[in-house]
Amino acid sequence: MTPGEREEYALRESVDGLRLRHPDYSASRVLTGIQWMALAVLVGAIALGLIFAPLAVGLALSGTITAVYVAMLVRNIVMFRRLLAPCAGFEISDAEARAVPDDDLPCYTVLVPAFGEPEIIASTLQAMEGIEYPRTRLDVKLLLEADDRATRAAVVAARPAPHIEVVLVPPAQPRTKPKALNFGLSSARGDYVTIYDAEDRPDPLQLRRAVVAFSRADSRLACLQAKLDYHNPGQNLLTAWFRLEYLTWFGFTLPAIARGDTPVPLGGTSMHIRTTALQAVGAWDPHNVTEDCDLGVRLYRMGYRTGILESTTFEEANSDLINWVKQRSRWVKGYAQSWLVHMRHPIRLWRELGTRGFIGFNLMVGATTLTSVLNPFLWTLTALWFTLHPVSLSSIFPDPIYYPAMLSLIVGNFLGYYAGLITLRATGRSELLKAALLMPLYWVLMSLAAIRALLQLLISPFVWEKTVHGLDTPLPEPRT
Amino acid sequence: MSSVAVARPRTRSLSWRIHLRRPSPVMLCFLISLVAYEAAAFFVCFHGNTGALAGDGVSRVEIANRVLFSRDPHLAAIGFVWSPIPELSLLPLVALKPIFPVLVTGALAGNIMSAVFMAGAAAVLLGVLTDLGLGRGLRWTLTAAFALNPMIVLYAANSMSEAYFLFFLLLVVRNLHLWLRSRETGRLVATGFYLGFAYLTRYEAGAAAIAVTGVVGLASFTAASGGLRRRLRPACIDSAIALVPFLTAFVVWAITSWLITGVAFQQFTSQYGTEPQLKAKGLTPPSTLSQTLHLAEQGVHWMLALEPLLPLVVIACLVVVIRRRNWVALGGPAVLAGVLAFMLYVHMTLQVLPALRYYIAAIPLAILLIAITLSPRPAVTPTPTPVGTWPDGLTASANARSGAWRARLGGPLRIATVTVALLAMAVAIPSAGGALINPNIAGSVNGPAAQALVTFGPLTSAEKQAELTFVVDRQVSVYVDSLHLRPGSVLIDDFLGYVIEMASDDPTQYVITSDLDFQQILADPAANGVQYVLIPPPIGLGNLDAINRAYPGAYATGKGIGTLVRTFIDYSSKAINWRLYRVAT
């Protein structure tokens, strides 16, 4: 094969690999035929019901929605208890990480996708060069789009170290990060793969820690997710909220999920995967805008397990509101995509995940999306009820539905708010107090983003809205 | 599709065998106290005509009854003047009314549940004493000193909310103390939660909340290092963790009340609330300093009647704490002292009807202070409970050294403090017993029941008369039942008439205040199918009766209602002579 043919083959693999080999796992179609039918039946039933038996339809809707919220509440209570008893992931000390001789270390592939990042690519390269790992065994691939001249020029100007390979991804639809990752994976040499975004500053010993952790675990452990944190929390209220959310998620929630019998939704970066396992499950889905969540579920379905690595990668928190909304919408859209993809064969999913995993998956990926979209509507209904007491509302919320719904509203919100305060205390980050006290405003923002996501899913499913980076305040000049 | 054949994670196998373990000391204490208090509860209920019951206690059973069995069953019938937990906890028992009617007609359900919670309070107290490091003999003795106190026994058995309140208050004290020692967030969370629950049992928990916030903030502030600002933040967070559940309970309850009744704080503004009750009884708030001081003196006198040596014990405890520099030990007593101080304040300003039971917190406070005085010097910092344990107020933690207190005797000061502590422990029970029988202190509220429990002796004629309370209400109830009326036929305000509805075989025949259409029916009884109206005499609390307010003069002449059918004469000291009027169509 000529290099050109190889490149074209790799590109086709990246875009169509999963779709052709495991079509059931590909988000290239948003809904399967059966799902379309189910949706049509549901919509039809609701429409007919509204004409002939509106009360029954109203009751069915309010009952189903309340049941979902109550299920979420139960899960949140369980999670809350885990908040007070955090489970640690794989803890590898610095000494242990450095104890492995260089010759015993496996080859490690680091994929760094970057698109339109000319401002920060220099610091990206710096961060990658800071990784403590023998350069001969390190396979760093900087994945740039071939037509991204600005970033390419910036890379050339930054003069990367020789072990950093620049891979040019030929332009092709869909223009997403997972497609670039698949392309990079096709020429990966390492036994392990990890991803870092352009704005990441990983713990230099993270790769070594991962190697040691993998060597201690059994072969079923195919993936280790490191923790993410932000290096610019003090910038504004939004970054403080983001940080608090990440602290809770990576410090408490994710370790608890990893310990339980449910699939682990991965973070966007710093997940360390055995290459063989990654290739066996079909690598990333280029049509899914949250390829990390999708991969996490797919790994679990195919029998692999994910653990948590006690090592932190620092990212840049979104300080701009519009930017944040776009990023958040993408996450919600991706979760909805993932849910639809994996629920194509619910019975098979249930068998693969087990009952607990199935429920956990539905609550985590499906219900979270659904509830964040429904929240503004329900809040409006509640406000309406409190002020006007319309009879139409009371008729579709009889006592058996009304009281659980009220309970989930009060207790659910209280637990969320309280969990923020407890996270603060348990992690000692008292500077985030204001953010924790104002959490309800953050929830309103999240709901707005979720609505936007739903609309996007219906209109343009594969659009990947690039998050603008480099907005963090520059470091002050050192005083002489 | 290539898939790795892997075994699914093993599901936990369920063990069907019941493992009988030896109960922990706290659980043992709970079970013993429960048996004893339930015996007392049944005794109080059945001794002497079932009339020997506190009105408030009976009222709680009626509230639960009307939620489930009235003409218009709905949860909001709980009412918002009182905190909801005591009534909510009665719902499961009251639901058994068809099988055991006496649970409601004899108000037994209330006694049963208050006994459960007071047994819980005793068990939690044992846990606190264990945490303080007392020897086994001493901590069981002190727990017994609490559990066998006549005041405690009475309020375990009479369905009043003091039992619920003490239970949650002691849980707050226990978890606060454990947090002060280990600074582990889980304990602080537990303190916050129990504080919230305490608010939902009695509103006085607000005073406890203020005390807890102060203690937590101060402890956090002093433990942190750095400048003022840097120390302030962790203090704020910790105080927030302790306070947020309470504030949530406060706000949610107020909003619920506002939603359903239109008034946010019924306990202050209700027509049946404290202020109108005081006025109806002819009591006015003190206007001069001497009146205020007189009331304060009365309050202090009552407190000392329960715990005569309390001031001395306070001094003894302070001496011990100062000598050992063991400041954290004062956290728990500070909470109870805060509640007592608040009760003294509302007594002084006559914002409540003065009653001995408001000072019930003095009993656990004295026990706690005695325990601190007698506790062995903490030799090593106790190992903090690991972060993984969910705070469980009923599990005793910490090791206790047994019988070590004797060895600690040393020095005249030590002898003095120990003597004071032991004396206080010995004196409390007889003193409380005497206080309960003394009509000047305990009033006539609990007279016969208290007498029965304390002396098991024959009743005086005055007590026999007091025992006739509710007898006339039952007579009314029997009579109305004999008329075999259809639902919604009898209009009555259950502010005073709760026993009538409660004792009835068919509560649906009554239209009561909590029915959503009560006001509408009150405005025009005849048009709404009401055939009879029951009215109490417009004297004292009867002036607050809704029918008396809507139809003044109706009791005397039937003006605006109809014709008199019957007058029921009440021979108890309350003398509520109910009148049954037939509605004129």
PDB file of C-alpha atoms in Angstrom, chain B residues 53-171:
ATOM      1  CA  LEU B  53     -55.060  12.523  79.476  1.00  0.00           C
ATOM      2  CA  ALA B  54     -53.461  15.734  78.398  1.00  0.00           C
ATOM      3  CA  GLY B  55     -55.567  17.680  75.957  1.00  0.00           C
ATOM      4  CA  ASP B  56     -52.783  18.373  73.521  1.00  0.00           C
ATOM      5  CA  GLY B  57     -51.866  14.731  73.412  1.00  0.00           C
ATOM      6  CA  VAL B  58     -55.393  13.615  72.647  1.00  0.00           C
ATOM      7  CA  SER B  59     -55.672  16.346  70.064  1.00  0.00           C
ATOM      8  CA  ARG B  60     -52.763  14.870  68.144  1.00  0.00           C
ATOM      9  CA  VAL B  61     -54.549  11.558  67.806  1.00  0.00           C
ATOM     10  CA  GLU B  62     -57.615  13.387  66.605  1.00  0.00           C
ATOM     11  CA  ILE B  63     -55.577  15.185  63.961  1.00  0.00           C
ATOM     12  CA  ALA B  64     -54.294  11.892  62.628  1.00  0.00           C
ATOM     13  CA  ASN B  65     -57.843  10.554  62.782  1.00  0.00           C
ATOM     14  CA  ARG B  66     -59.279  13.413  60.772  1.00  0.00           C
ATOM     15  CA  VAL B  67     -56.585  13.068  58.118  1.00  0.00           C
ATOM     16  CA  LEU B  68     -57.653   9.493  57.464  1.00  0.00           C
ATOM     17  CA  PHE B  69     -61.256   9.054  58.535  1.00  0.00           C
ATOM     18  CA  SER B  70     -63.027  12.414  58.488  1.00  0.00           C
ATOM     19  CA  ARG B  71     -65.608  13.485  55.961  1.00  0.00           C
ATOM     20  CA  ASP B  72     -62.887  15.100  53.846  1.00  0.00           C
ATOM     21  CA  PRO B  73     -59.712  13.063  54.273  1.00  0.00           C
ATOM     22  CA  HIS B  74     -56.672  14.916  53.046  1.00  0.00           C
ATOM     23  CA  LEU B  75     -53.116  15.202  54.243  1.00  0.00           C
ATOM     24  CA  ALA B  76     -53.322  18.934  54.708  1.00  0.00           C
ATOM     25  CA  ALA B  77     -55.771  18.349  57.549  1.00  0.00           C
ATOM     26  CA  ILE B  78     -52.629  17.931  59.626  1.00  0.00           C
ATOM     27  CA  GLY B  79     -52.879  21.593  60.271  1.00  0.00           C
ATOM     28  CA  PHE B  80     -50.098  24.080  60.476  1.00  0.00           C
ATOM     29  CA  VAL B  81     -50.286  25.415  63.982  1.00  0.00           C
ATOM     30  CA  TRP B  82     -48.140  22.584  65.285  1.00  0.00           C
ATOM     31  CA  SER B  83     -45.173  20.848  63.782  1.00  0.00           C
ATOM     32  CA  PRO B  84     -46.091  17.823  61.676  1.00  0.00           C
ATOM     33  CA  ILE B  85     -43.892  14.931  62.769  1.00  0.00           C
ATOM     34  CA  PRO B  86     -45.820  13.885  65.889  1.00  0.00           C
ATOM     35  CA  GLU B  87     -49.054  13.706  63.922  1.00  0.00           C
ATOM     36  CA  LEU B  88     -47.502  12.072  60.881  1.00  0.00           C
ATOM     37  CA  SER B  89     -45.957   9.367  63.027  1.00  0.00           C
ATOM     38  CA  LEU B  90     -49.416   8.488  64.322  1.00  0.00           C
ATOM     39  CA  LEU B  91     -50.883   7.857  60.883  1.00  0.00           C
ATOM     40  CA  PRO B  92     -49.857   4.198  60.588  1.00  0.00           C
ATOM     41  CA  LEU B  93     -51.295   3.337  64.005  1.00  0.00           C
ATOM     42  CA  VAL B  94     -54.475   5.338  63.514  1.00  0.00           C
ATOM     43  CA  ALA B  95     -54.954   3.557  60.203  1.00  0.00           C
ATOM     44  CA  LEU B  96     -55.509   0.432  62.299  1.00  0.00           C
ATOM     45  CA  LYS B  97     -58.581   2.008  63.878  1.00  0.00           C
ATOM     46  CA  PRO B  98     -61.027  -0.431  62.246  1.00  0.00           C
ATOM     47  CA  ILE B  99     -59.222  -3.284  63.993  1.00  0.00           C
ATOM     48  CA  PHE B 100     -58.421  -1.570  67.280  1.00  0.00           C
ATOM     49  CA  PRO B 101     -60.811   1.347  67.826  1.00  0.00           C
ATOM     50  CA  VAL B 102     -59.324   2.085  71.223  1.00  0.00           C
ATOM     51  CA  LEU B 103     -56.223   3.391  69.476  1.00  0.00           C
ATOM     52  CA  VAL B 104     -58.281   6.414  68.576  1.00  0.00           C
ATOM     53  CA  THR B 105     -61.190   6.536  71.000  1.00  0.00           C
ATOM     54  CA  GLY B 106     -58.842   6.131  73.944  1.00  0.00           C
ATOM     55  CA  ALA B 107     -56.085   8.125  72.255  1.00  0.00           C
ATOM     56  CA  LEU B 108     -53.863   5.115  72.852  1.00  0.00           C
ATOM     57  CA  ALA B 109     -52.018   5.555  69.558  1.00  0.00           C
ATOM     58  CA  GLY B 110     -50.518   8.806  70.777  1.00  0.00           C
ATOM     59  CA  ASN B 111     -49.301   7.274  74.019  1.00  0.00           C
ATOM     60  CA  ILE B 112     -47.779   4.338  72.189  1.00  0.00           C
ATOM     61  CA  MET B 113     -45.781   6.535  69.837  1.00  0.00           C
ATOM     62  CA  SER B 114     -44.576   9.006  72.443  1.00  0.00           C
ATOM     63  CA  ALA B 115     -43.336   6.025  74.453  1.00  0.00           C
ATOM     64  CA  VAL B 116     -41.360   4.827  71.431  1.00  0.00           C
ATOM     65  CA  PHE B 117     -39.667   8.178  70.979  1.00  0.00           C
ATOM     66  CA  MET B 118     -38.914   8.687  74.645  1.00  0.00           C
ATOM     67  CA  ALA B 119     -37.362   5.214  74.753  1.00  0.00           C
ATOM     68  CA  GLY B 120     -35.289   6.351  71.810  1.00  0.00           C
ATOM     69  CA  ALA B 121     -34.274   9.451  73.718  1.00  0.00           C
ATOM     70  CA  ALA B 122     -33.095   7.332  76.643  1.00  0.00           C
ATOM     71  CA  ALA B 123     -31.110   5.120  74.290  1.00  0.00           C
ATOM     72  CA  VAL B 124     -29.479   8.116  72.620  1.00  0.00           C
ATOM     73  CA  LEU B 125     -28.607   9.490  76.043  1.00  0.00           C
ATOM     74  CA  LEU B 126     -26.857   6.239  76.850  1.00  0.00           C
ATOM     75  CA  GLY B 127     -24.899   6.694  73.649  1.00  0.00           C
ATOM     76  CA  VAL B 128     -23.876  10.212  74.659  1.00  0.00           C
ATOM     77  CA  LEU B 129     -22.742   8.990  78.055  1.00  0.00           C
ATOM     78  CA  THR B 130     -20.749   6.233  76.394  1.00  0.00           C
ATOM     79  CA  ASP B 131     -19.067   8.768  74.144  1.00  0.00           C
ATOM     80  CA  LEU B 132     -18.086  10.754  77.206  1.00  0.00           C
ATOM     81  CA  GLY B 133     -16.150   7.756  78.412  1.00  0.00           C
ATOM     82  CA  LEU B 134     -18.117   6.928  81.508  1.00  0.00           C
ATOM     83  CA  GLY B 135     -17.832   3.495  83.052  1.00  0.00           C
ATOM     84  CA  ARG B 136     -20.588   1.017  82.386  1.00  0.00           C
ATOM     85  CA  GLY B 137     -22.156   1.183  85.844  1.00  0.00           C
ATOM     86  CA  LEU B 138     -22.190   4.937  85.916  1.00  0.00           C
ATOM     87  CA  ARG B 139     -23.633   5.452  82.479  1.00  0.00           C
ATOM     88  CA  TRP B 140     -26.474   3.010  83.052  1.00  0.00           C
ATOM     89  CA  THR B 141     -27.191   4.664  86.413  1.00  0.00           C
ATOM     90  CA  LEU B 142     -27.340   8.086  84.850  1.00  0.00           C
ATOM     91  CA  THR B 143     -29.507   6.832  82.005  1.00  0.00           C
ATOM     92  CA  ALA B 144     -31.826   5.323  84.584  1.00  0.00           C
ATOM     93  CA  ALA B 145     -31.827   8.638  86.445  1.00  0.00           C
ATOM     94  CA  PHE B 146     -33.138  10.167  83.233  1.00  0.00           C
ATOM     95  CA  ALA B 147     -35.474   7.397  82.185  1.00  0.00           C
ATOM     96  CA  LEU B 148     -37.105   6.917  85.561  1.00  0.00           C
ATOM     97  CA  ASN B 149     -37.614  10.590  86.222  1.00  0.00           C
ATOM     98  CA  PRO B 150     -41.377  10.971  86.780  1.00  0.00           C
ATOM     99  CA  MET B 151     -41.543  13.893  84.416  1.00  0.00           C
ATOM    100  CA  ILE B 152     -39.903  11.853  81.682  1.00  0.00           C
ATOM    101  CA  VAL B 153     -42.089   8.851  82.345  1.00  0.00           C
ATOM    102  CA  LEU B 154     -45.225  10.961  82.235  1.00  0.00           C
ATOM    103  CA  TYR B 155     -44.292  12.572  78.968  1.00  0.00           C
ATOM    104  CA  ALA B 156     -43.352   9.240  77.520  1.00  0.00           C
ATOM    105  CA  ALA B 157     -46.850   8.048  78.265  1.00  0.00           C
ATOM    106  CA  ASN B 158     -49.096  10.964  77.417  1.00  0.00           C
ATOM    107  CA  SER B 159     -48.649  11.444  73.694  1.00  0.00           C
ATOM    108  CA  MET B 160     -47.216  14.940  73.950  1.00  0.00           C
ATOM    109  CA  SER B 161     -44.560  16.168  71.574  1.00  0.00           C
ATOM    110  CA  GLU B 162     -41.895  16.578  74.263  1.00  0.00           C
ATOM    111  CA  ALA B 163     -40.856  12.952  73.736  1.00  0.00           C
ATOM    112  CA  TYR B 164     -40.281  13.489  70.018  1.00  0.00           C
ATOM    113  CA  PHE B 165     -38.459  16.723  70.661  1.00  0.00           C
ATOM    114  CA  LEU B 166     -36.136  15.266  73.274  1.00  0.00           C
ATOM    115  CA  PHE B 167     -35.323  12.358  70.974  1.00  0.00           C
ATOM    116  CA  PHE B 168     -34.165  14.568  68.125  1.00  0.00           C
ATOM    117  CA  LEU B 169     -32.601  17.115  70.430  1.00  0.00           C
ATOM    118  CA  LEU B 170     -30.456  14.449  72.070  1.00  0.00           C
ATOM    119  CA  LEU B 171     -29.475  13.159  68.639  1.00  0.00           C
TER     120      LEU B 171
END
